[in-house]
Tab-separated table of C-alpha atoms and ligand atoms in Angstrom:
chain	number	residue	atom	x	y	z
X	10	MET	CA	8.703	-12.355	12.686
X	11	LYS	CA	5.964	-9.924	12.140
X	12	ARG	CA	4.184	-7.919	14.712
X	13	ILE	CA	0.306	-8.546	15.537
X	14	MET	CA	-2.493	-6.077	15.813
X	15	LEU	CA	-5.702	-7.284	16.895
X	16	ILE	CA	-8.532	-4.769	16.341
X	17	VAL	CA	-11.910	-5.599	18.162
X	18	LEU	CA	-14.952	-3.406	17.104
X	19	ASP	CA	-16.971	-4.082	20.000
X	20	GLY	CA	-20.366	-5.282	19.412
X	21	LEU	CA	-19.763	-5.148	15.847
X	22	GLY	CA	-22.059	-7.511	14.163
X	23	ASP	CA	-25.529	-6.333	13.243
X	24	ARG	CA	-28.939	-7.613	11.656
X	25	PRO	CA	-30.672	-5.908	8.572
X	26	ASN	CA	-32.315	-2.729	9.695
X	27	LYS	CA	-35.323	-1.015	8.386
X	28	GLU	CA	-33.983	2.307	8.679
X	29	LEU	CA	-30.955	1.221	6.485
X	30	GLY	CA	-33.077	-0.362	3.938
X	31	GLY	CA	-32.500	-4.014	5.269
X	32	LYS	CA	-28.622	-3.609	5.439
X	33	THR	CA	-26.410	-4.148	8.546
X	34	ALA	CA	-24.940	-0.904	9.766
X	35	LEU	CA	-21.448	-2.293	8.421
X	36	GLN	CA	-23.245	-2.881	4.799
X	37	ALA	CA	-24.630	0.759	5.075
X	38	ALA	CA	-21.266	2.326	6.063
X	39	PHE	CA	-18.880	3.999	3.554
X	40	ARG	CA	-15.846	1.823	4.477
X	41	PRO	CA	-12.991	2.017	1.806
X	42	ASN	CA	-10.291	1.255	4.064
X	43	LEU	CA	-12.228	-1.719	5.585
X	44	ASN	CA	-12.843	-3.050	2.025
X	45	PHE	CA	-9.242	-2.639	1.230
X	46	LEU	CA	-8.178	-4.576	4.001
X	47	ALA	CA	-10.808	-7.144	3.497
X	48	SER	CA	-9.822	-7.549	-0.363
X	49	ASN	CA	-6.173	-7.964	0.530
X	50	GLY	CA	-6.753	-10.666	3.172
X	51	THR	CA	-8.254	-14.036	4.222
X	52	ASN	CA	-11.845	-13.544	5.499
X	53	GLY	CA	-14.919	-15.158	7.281
X	54	LEU	CA	-16.911	-15.487	10.018
X	55	MET	CA	-15.814	-15.859	13.603
X	56	SER	CA	-18.281	-16.916	16.672
X	57	PRO	CA	-17.175	-15.441	19.847
X	58	VAL	CA	-16.295	-18.403	22.243
X	59	SER	CA	-18.616	-20.984	20.804
X	60	HIS	CA	-21.053	-21.047	17.724
X	61	GLY	CA	-24.331	-19.421	18.581
X	62	LEU	CA	-23.396	-18.397	22.099
X	63	LYS	CA	-24.472	-14.989	23.531
X	64	VAL	CA	-21.491	-13.652	25.162
X	65	GLY	CA	-20.141	-10.841	27.228
X	66	SER	CA	-17.249	-8.615	26.166
X	67	ASP	CA	-15.228	-10.004	29.136
X	68	THR	CA	-15.441	-13.797	28.017
X	69	SER	CA	-14.981	-12.795	24.271
X	70	HIS	CA	-11.863	-10.946	24.925
X	71	LEU	CA	-10.386	-13.285	27.034
X	72	SER	CA	-10.976	-15.915	24.330
X	73	LEU	CA	-9.774	-13.797	21.710
X	74	ILE	CA	-6.429	-13.394	23.231
X	75	GLY	CA	-6.158	-16.831	23.906
X	76	TYR	CA	-7.598	-17.641	27.242
X	77	ASP	CA	-10.585	-20.027	26.908
X	78	PRO	CA	-13.059	-18.631	29.283
X	79	ARG	CA	-14.653	-21.894	29.861
X	80	GLU	CA	-11.268	-22.699	31.703
X	81	PHE	CA	-10.396	-19.474	33.134
X	82	TYR	CA	-13.598	-17.291	33.685
X	83	SER	CA	-14.458	-17.150	37.428
X	84	GLY	CA	-17.887	-15.216	37.109
X	85	ARG	CA	-18.721	-11.471	36.704
X	86	GLY	CA	-17.782	-10.096	39.857
X	87	PRO	CA	-14.128	-9.303	39.000
X	88	PHE	CA	-14.772	-8.328	35.639
X	89	GLU	CA	-17.625	-5.879	36.649
X	90	ALA	CA	-15.308	-4.313	39.275
X	91	MET	CA	-12.580	-4.003	36.801
X	92	GLY	CA	-15.172	-2.228	34.486
X	93	LEU	CA	-15.652	0.428	37.354
X	94	GLY	CA	-11.870	1.088	37.224
X	95	MET	CA	-11.201	-0.874	40.358
X	96	ASP	CA	-7.841	-2.442	40.668
X	97	VAL	CA	-8.330	-6.026	40.745
X	98	ARG	CA	-5.589	-8.483	41.403
X	99	PRO	CA	-5.181	-12.415	41.077
X	100	GLY	CA	-6.597	-13.746	44.075
X	101	ASP	CA	-8.941	-10.982	44.942
X	102	VAL	CA	-12.564	-11.951	45.431
X	103	ALA	CA	-14.971	-9.496	43.895
X	104	PHE	CA	-18.785	-8.891	44.183
X	105	ARG	CA	-21.427	-6.987	42.296
X	106	ALA	CA	-23.319	-4.805	44.986
X	107	ASN	CA	-26.303	-2.546	45.311
X	108	PHE	CA	-27.237	-0.032	47.963
X	109	GLY	CA	-30.545	-1.158	49.282
X	110	THR	CA	-32.706	0.110	52.130
X	111	ARG	CA	-33.004	-1.658	55.579
X	112	GLU	CA	-36.235	-0.822	57.733
X	113	ASN	CA	-36.116	-2.465	61.009
X	114	GLY	CA	-33.976	-5.333	59.832
X	115	ILE	CA	-36.007	-5.812	56.726
X	116	ILE	CA	-34.911	-4.882	52.941
X	117	THR	CA	-37.648	-2.647	51.991
X	118	ASP	CA	-36.026	-1.609	48.633
X	119	ARG	CA	-33.193	-3.403	46.606
X	120	ARG	CA	-32.296	-0.138	44.847
X	121	ALA	CA	-32.677	2.522	47.724
X	122	GLY	CA	-35.009	4.443	45.349
X	123	ARG	CA	-32.101	4.221	42.776
X	124	ILE	CA	-30.018	6.266	44.766
X	125	ARG	CA	-27.985	8.633	42.650
X	126	ASP	CA	-26.336	11.491	44.937
X	127	GLY	CA	-23.941	10.441	47.614
X	128	ASN	CA	-23.507	6.984	46.180
X	129	SER	CA	-19.536	7.572	45.922
X	130	GLU	CA	-19.615	8.977	49.721
X	131	LEU	CA	-21.312	5.799	50.735
X	132	CYS	CA	-18.806	3.727	48.985
X	133	SER	CA	-15.736	5.452	50.187
X	134	SER	CA	-17.059	5.588	54.104
X	135	ILE	CA	-17.006	1.852	54.279
X	136	ASN	CA	-13.590	1.107	52.702
X	137	MET	CA	-11.876	-0.605	55.598
X	138	GLU	CA	-9.425	-3.324	57.050
X	139	ILE	CA	-10.487	-6.202	59.261
X	140	ASP	CA	-7.853	-8.799	60.422
X	141	GLY	CA	-5.547	-8.343	57.374
X	142	THR	CA	-8.455	-8.349	54.978
X	143	ARG	CA	-9.017	-5.199	52.971
X	144	PHE	CA	-12.414	-4.219	51.607
X	145	PHE	CA	-12.733	-1.875	48.628
X	146	VAL	CA	-16.021	-0.400	47.615
X	147	LYS	CA	-16.525	1.744	44.459
X	148	GLU	CA	-19.722	3.270	42.757
X	149	GLY	CA	-21.303	2.298	39.714
X	150	VAL	CA	-24.153	3.684	37.672
X	151	GLU	CA	-27.069	4.703	40.212
X	152	HIS	CA	-27.383	2.347	43.025
X	153	ARG	CA	-24.826	-0.152	41.736
X	154	ALA	CA	-21.355	-0.680	43.228
X	155	ALA	CA	-18.764	-3.339	43.354
X	156	LEU	CA	-17.036	-4.744	46.318
X	157	VAL	CA	-13.446	-5.917	45.977
X	158	ILE	CA	-11.627	-7.818	49.041
X	159	ARG	CA	-8.066	-8.586	49.142
X	160	GLY	CA	-6.287	-10.846	51.985
X	161	SER	CA	-4.504	-14.129	52.402
X	162	GLY	CA	-6.862	-17.331	52.212
X	163	LEU	CA	-9.756	-15.840	50.536
X	164	SER	CA	-12.453	-18.085	48.839
X	165	ASP	CA	-15.429	-17.265	46.458
X	166	LYS	CA	-17.349	-20.555	47.792
X	167	ILE	CA	-19.806	-18.235	49.756
X	168	THR	CA	-23.518	-17.023	49.463
X	169	ASP	CA	-24.952	-13.612	48.751
X	170	SER	CA	-25.982	-11.350	51.158
X	171	ASP	CA	-28.504	-10.127	48.884
X	172	PRO	CA	-31.855	-11.578	49.613
X	173	HIS	CA	-32.929	-11.094	45.978
X	174	ILE	CA	-36.505	-10.149	46.808
X	175	THR	CA	-37.605	-7.391	49.363
X	176	GLY	CA	-39.491	-8.105	52.705
X	177	LYS	CA	-36.394	-10.447	54.037
X	178	PRO	CA	-33.499	-9.311	55.821
X	179	ALA	CA	-30.023	-9.215	54.476
X	180	GLN	CA	-28.751	-12.842	54.485
X	181	GLU	CA	-25.836	-14.053	56.483
X	182	ILE	CA	-22.899	-14.914	54.281
X	183	MET	CA	-22.531	-18.612	54.425
X	184	ALA	CA	-19.441	-20.642	53.382
X	185	LEU	CA	-20.051	-23.255	50.831
X	186	ASP	CA	-17.272	-25.368	51.955
X	187	ARG	CA	-14.661	-25.458	54.785
X	188	SER	CA	-12.197	-23.220	52.799
X	189	ALA	CA	-14.426	-20.522	52.731
X	190	GLU	CA	-15.329	-20.208	56.406
X	191	HIS	CA	-12.716	-17.370	56.941
X	192	THR	CA	-14.159	-15.361	54.125
X	193	ALA	CA	-17.615	-15.877	55.163
X	194	HIS	CA	-16.376	-14.637	58.788
X	195	VAL	CA	-14.614	-11.475	57.868
X	196	LEU	CA	-17.546	-10.672	55.409
X	197	ASN	CA	-20.182	-10.802	57.878
X	198	GLN	CA	-17.987	-8.565	60.230
X	199	PHE	CA	-17.629	-6.016	57.039
X	200	LEU	CA	-21.349	-5.967	56.618
X	201	GLU	CA	-22.190	-5.398	60.063
X	202	ARG	CA	-19.652	-2.477	60.442
X	203	SER	CA	-20.833	-1.024	57.172
X	204	ARG	CA	-24.581	-1.084	58.558
X	205	GLU	CA	-23.426	1.190	61.466
X	206	ILE	CA	-21.472	3.475	59.132
X	207	LEU	CA	-24.320	3.810	56.773
X	208	ASP	CA	-26.954	4.130	59.387
X	209	SER	CA	-25.190	7.345	60.778
X	210	SER	CA	-24.150	8.779	57.533
X	211	ASP	CA	-24.898	12.301	56.563
X	212	VAL	CA	-25.908	11.169	53.014
X	213	ASN	CA	-28.586	8.872	54.557
X	214	ARG	CA	-29.746	11.452	57.111
X	215	ARG	CA	-30.340	13.913	54.118
X	216	ARG	CA	-32.028	11.512	52.516
X	217	GLU	CA	-34.413	10.503	55.366
X	218	GLU	CA	-35.100	14.274	55.516
X	219	ARG	CA	-35.973	14.463	52.068
X	220	GLY	CA	-38.493	11.345	52.499
X	221	GLU	CA	-36.175	9.392	50.449
X	222	PRO	CA	-35.386	5.636	51.181
X	223	ARG	CA	-31.980	5.468	52.734
X	224	GLY	CA	-29.069	3.504	51.121
X	225	ASN	CA	-28.087	1.775	54.424
X	226	GLU	CA	-27.212	-1.981	53.201
X	227	LEU	CA	-24.858	-3.046	50.887
X	228	LEU	CA	-26.193	-6.070	49.234
X	229	ILE	CA	-23.835	-8.280	47.766
X	230	ARG	CA	-23.920	-10.979	45.419
X	231	GLY	CA	-21.984	-13.204	42.720
X	232	ALA	CA	-18.605	-13.705	44.516
X	233	GLY	CA	-16.029	-14.638	41.943
X	234	MET	CA	-12.183	-14.851	42.519
X	235	ALA	CA	-9.945	-12.804	39.982
X	236	PRO	CA	-8.346	-15.609	38.186
X	237	VAL	CA	-4.595	-16.213	38.057
X	238	LEU	CA	-3.908	-16.083	34.303
X	239	PRO	CA	-0.726	-17.646	32.630
X	240	PRO	CA	1.132	-14.151	31.793
X	241	PHE	CA	0.645	-13.180	28.130
X	242	GLY	CA	4.533	-12.430	27.719
X	243	GLU	CA	5.331	-16.233	28.728
X	244	LYS	CA	2.549	-17.799	26.968
X	245	TYR	CA	3.332	-16.381	23.676
X	246	GLY	CA	6.872	-14.860	24.086
X	247	MET	CA	5.503	-11.471	22.848
X	248	LYS	CA	5.513	-8.322	24.248
X	249	GLY	CA	1.694	-7.275	24.622
X	250	ALA	CA	0.038	-3.865	24.991
X	251	CYS	CA	-3.499	-2.653	24.649
X	252	VAL	CA	-5.174	0.808	23.440
X	253	VAL	CA	-8.739	0.416	24.921
X	254	GLY	CA	-11.133	3.115	26.367
X	255	ILE	CA	-13.050	0.892	28.692
X	256	PRO	CA	-11.657	-0.226	32.026
X	257	MET	CA	-13.090	-3.808	31.960
X	258	ILE	CA	-10.833	-4.564	28.860
X	259	SER	CA	-7.838	-2.751	30.156
X	260	GLY	CA	-8.427	-4.871	33.316
X	261	ILE	CA	-8.177	-7.971	31.630
X	262	CYS	CA	-4.939	-6.878	29.673
X	263	GLN	CA	-3.305	-5.922	33.055
X	264	LEU	CA	-4.392	-9.194	34.663
X	265	VAL	CA	-2.232	-11.052	31.790
X	266	GLY	CA	0.534	-8.334	32.126
X	267	MET	CA	0.108	-6.584	29.076
X	268	ASP	CA	1.089	-2.656	29.130
X	269	VAL	CA	-2.004	-0.594	29.057
X	270	ILE	CA	-1.399	2.225	26.851
X	271	LYS	CA	-3.400	5.473	27.830
X	272	HIS	CA	-4.461	7.684	25.040
X	273	PRO	CA	-6.134	10.883	26.306
X	274	GLY	CA	-8.783	10.971	23.490
X	275	ALA	CA	-9.691	7.127	23.970
X	276	THR	CA	-13.027	7.694	25.852
X	277	GLY	CA	-14.819	4.466	25.295
X	278	THR	CA	-17.652	6.775	24.026
X	279	VAL	CA	-18.961	7.354	20.492
X	280	ASP	CA	-16.966	10.514	20.802
X	281	THR	CA	-13.618	8.707	21.112
X	282	ASP	CA	-10.948	9.982	19.045
X	283	TYR	CA	-10.650	7.120	16.493
X	284	SER	CA	-7.713	8.341	14.538
X	285	GLY	CA	-5.521	9.049	17.644
X	286	LYS	CA	-6.283	5.604	18.880
X	287	ILE	CA	-5.140	3.913	15.767
X	288	ARG	CA	-2.061	6.353	15.694
X	289	THR	CA	-1.353	5.366	19.281
X	290	ALA	CA	-1.531	1.758	18.276
X	291	VAL	CA	0.645	1.823	15.304
X	292	LYS	CA	3.089	3.567	17.571
X	293	ALA	CA	2.833	1.110	20.269
X	294	LEU	CA	3.983	-1.678	17.583
X	295	LYS	CA	7.469	-0.028	17.882
X	296	ASP	CA	8.172	-1.478	21.139
X	297	HIS	CA	5.636	-4.264	21.413
X	298	ASP	CA	4.920	-7.443	19.314
X	299	PHE	CA	1.167	-7.619	19.950
X	300	VAL	CA	-1.242	-4.710	20.411
X	301	LEU	CA	-4.829	-5.098	21.118
X	302	VAL	CA	-7.180	-2.094	20.109
X	303	ASN	CA	-10.719	-1.970	21.358
X	304	ILE	CA	-13.410	0.521	19.963
X	305	LYS	CA	-16.422	0.427	22.256
X	306	ALA	CA	-18.556	2.887	20.161
X	307	THR	CA	-20.095	0.411	17.927
X	308	ASP	CA	-21.445	-1.545	21.033
X	309	ILE	CA	-22.885	1.641	22.384
X	310	ALA	CA	-24.747	2.364	19.335
X	311	GLY	CA	-26.011	-1.258	19.011
X	312	HIS	CA	-27.426	-0.906	22.626
X	313	ASP	CA	-28.905	2.248	21.972
X	314	GLY	CA	-30.811	0.580	18.948
X	315	ASP	CA	-29.550	3.297	16.551
X	316	PRO	CA	-28.394	1.938	13.424
X	317	ILE	CA	-27.634	5.318	11.768
X	318	LEU	CA	-25.265	6.177	14.838
X	319	LYS	CA	-23.673	2.582	14.402
X	320	ARG	CA	-23.226	3.245	10.495
X	321	ASP	CA	-21.824	6.755	11.333
X	322	VAL	CA	-19.335	5.183	14.259
X	323	LEU	CA	-18.239	2.608	11.540
X	324	GLU	CA	-17.595	5.378	8.813
X	325	LYS	CA	-15.411	7.268	11.675
X	326	THR	CA	-13.748	4.024	12.432
X	327	ASP	CA	-12.988	3.511	8.583
X	328	ARG	CA	-11.365	6.920	8.338
X	329	ALA	CA	-9.098	6.116	11.185
X	330	PHE	CA	-7.854	3.080	9.543
X	331	GLY	CA	-5.977	4.767	6.630
X	332	PRO	CA	-2.600	4.361	8.273
X	333	LEU	CA	-2.947	0.420	8.576
X	334	ARG	CA	-2.624	0.105	4.713
X	335	ASP	CA	1.210	1.107	5.388
X	336	ILE	CA	2.244	-1.399	7.834
X	337	LEU	CA	1.207	-4.733	6.187
X	338	GLY	CA	4.509	-5.544	5.150
X	339	ASP	CA	5.624	-6.281	8.573
X	340	THR	CA	2.245	-6.421	10.549
X	341	VAL	CA	-0.512	-9.077	10.581
X	342	ILE	CA	-3.700	-7.194	11.352
X	343	ALA	CA	-6.933	-8.838	12.504
X	344	ILE	CA	-10.016	-6.775	12.341
X	345	THR	CA	-13.263	-8.498	14.027
X	346	GLY	CA	-15.612	-7.973	16.784
X	347	ASP	CA	-16.102	-9.217	20.261
X	348	HIS	CA	-19.919	-10.361	19.603
X	349	SER	CA	-22.936	-9.000	17.678
X	350	THR	CA	-24.848	-6.251	19.186
X	351	PRO	CA	-27.994	-6.015	16.666
X	352	CYS	CA	-29.419	-2.507	16.626
X	353	SER	CA	-32.935	-4.159	16.179
X	354	ILE	CA	-32.482	-5.881	19.573
X	355	LYS	CA	-30.437	-3.463	21.599
X	356	GLU	CA	-28.509	-6.328	23.091
X	357	HIS	CA	-25.852	-8.785	22.386
X	358	SER	CA	-26.520	-11.794	20.437
X	359	GLY	CA	-25.048	-15.171	19.350
X	360	ASP	CA	-24.729	-14.073	15.483
X	361	SER	CA	-21.254	-14.371	14.213
X	362	VAL	CA	-19.139	-11.388	13.374
X	363	PRO	CA	-16.890	-10.723	10.202
X	364	ILE	CA	-13.214	-11.514	10.564
X	365	THR	CA	-10.353	-10.463	8.327
X	366	PHE	CA	-6.705	-11.272	8.519
X	367	VAL	CA	-4.624	-9.321	6.552
X	368	THR	CA	-0.827	-9.085	5.839
X	369	ASP	CA	1.532	-9.119	2.904
X	370	GLY	CA	1.869	-12.539	1.402
X	371	ILE	CA	-1.468	-14.007	2.827
X	372	ARG	CA	-3.911	-15.847	0.610
X	373	LYS	CA	-6.593	-13.491	-0.527
X	374	ASP	CA	-9.907	-15.380	-0.833
X	375	GLY	CA	-11.693	-12.891	-3.409
X	376	VAL	CA	-13.894	-11.076	-0.553
X	377	ARG	CA	-14.175	-7.483	-1.585
X	378	PHE	CA	-16.148	-6.118	1.135
X	379	TYR	CA	-16.025	-5.908	4.902
X	380	ASP	CA	-19.202	-6.842	6.350
X	381	GLU	CA	-21.186	-9.626	7.554
X	382	ILE	CA	-22.857	-11.044	4.634
X	383	SER	CA	-19.621	-10.577	2.090
X	384	ALA	CA	-17.915	-12.701	4.828
X	385	LEU	CA	-19.783	-15.644	3.708
X	386	LYS	CA	-17.676	-15.907	0.614
X	387	GLY	CA	-14.654	-16.161	2.529
X	388	GLU	CA	-12.484	-19.064	3.893
X	389	LEU	CA	-12.896	-18.942	7.707
X	390	ARG	CA	-15.535	-20.298	9.873
X	391	ILE	CA	-13.826	-20.176	13.262
X	392	THR	CA	-14.310	-19.218	16.872
X	393	SER	CA	-12.659	-16.748	18.722
X	394	ASN	CA	-10.709	-19.523	20.462
X	395	ASP	CA	-8.730	-20.013	17.108
X	396	THR	CA	-7.928	-16.247	16.694
X	397	MET	CA	-4.484	-16.641	18.004
X	398	ASN	CA	-3.652	-19.642	16.280
X	399	TYR	CA	-4.095	-17.493	13.028
X	400	LEU	CA	-2.428	-14.630	14.278
X	401	LEU	CA	0.622	-16.623	15.595
X	402	GLY	CA	0.737	-18.656	12.443
X	403	LEU	CA	0.585	-15.575	9.919
X	404	SER	CA	3.271	-13.795	11.877
X	405	ASP	CA	5.655	-16.764	11.778
X	406	ARG	CA	5.511	-17.228	15.678
X	407	ALA	CA	3.548	-20.766	15.861
X	408	GLU	CA	4.987	-23.615	17.388
X	409	LYS	CA	4.222	-26.961	15.859
X	410	TYR	CA	1.657	-28.989	17.305
X	411	GLY	CA	3.155	-32.621	17.250
X	412	ALA	CA	6.325	-33.814	15.798
V	505	ZN	ZN1	-18.438	-6.252	23.977
V	506	ZN	ZN1	-22.448	-4.679	25.209
């Protein structure tokens, strides 16, 4: 049986760019290694989760490793919390949160003047335990934060405290069914205690002195329970690992029981150590059957709307891929994206992404270049839900469907 490496270039897919003479970033990049791998593999286009669907990195990665998000995804809360590097465990309930400003019981600013300084201090001041339920709050960018609660008998069938508009009080958390009454009760207690703590905090006293809106109300929304996912090792009989720079994806891998291999240079930014990351992943194949690699920089360049940067990131990525040529004898490699992030729209889109499966002995389909348009000449038109089927089949691990 061969080993498997699944390489996800985040936000890989692009559309034509004026700055690149009408080419996508991939088409414009000098990419001899990617072209070598495509020339020796089976190619085509992959639609993340479903054809034409605009997806997030969380749903797409779940799908790529064989957990259909339409069955397993439970809302953004737990994944955003993981994205902040929080420890999220199956059964935890997580929320997106903001610090807002409350004056005489009314929310006057849902972002507390985009509070920056003291955000982390405010968060840590309201970590607490109430009746055996633990509350963890961690800061995000600016006024944003996440709340994770852990305890027995929790439910995510509850309403938001965030009124979503100013001029109203924060809402009392309501249970949407009987099973959620306990959760609503402890959350309301937590929010009440948080108000007292935040009102008297030094951070807010200083903000008041400077005439800035206080961050004295944690507004929570989008409750989601971290899904209980079948462990990767049991599902596939493979020992899995990931080498990724972004906490949201390593959080997903942790949820399914993969080893998270830290590589100090893997930063999840455009300055990431591309070669080190690939070397670490190749090394991880020695004691793992399956290694997932995510390179985030392509998505960042897409969100920045910078096709030159996206092209340059792809060239750096390509240079790091040299060692992959040497492992095709005993490894199946897939190279794809988790969605498109076209520079021209600076957002994720439902456009498909190229995918290459490559290993010795595979059917070569005559595609010679790795990019969105050349992939049209390839054999495959698949969704990300099919990816693991191909990988298992090509590595001689597939179980027969039927007799
Ligand atoms: Zn992504
Ligand atoms: Zn993105």
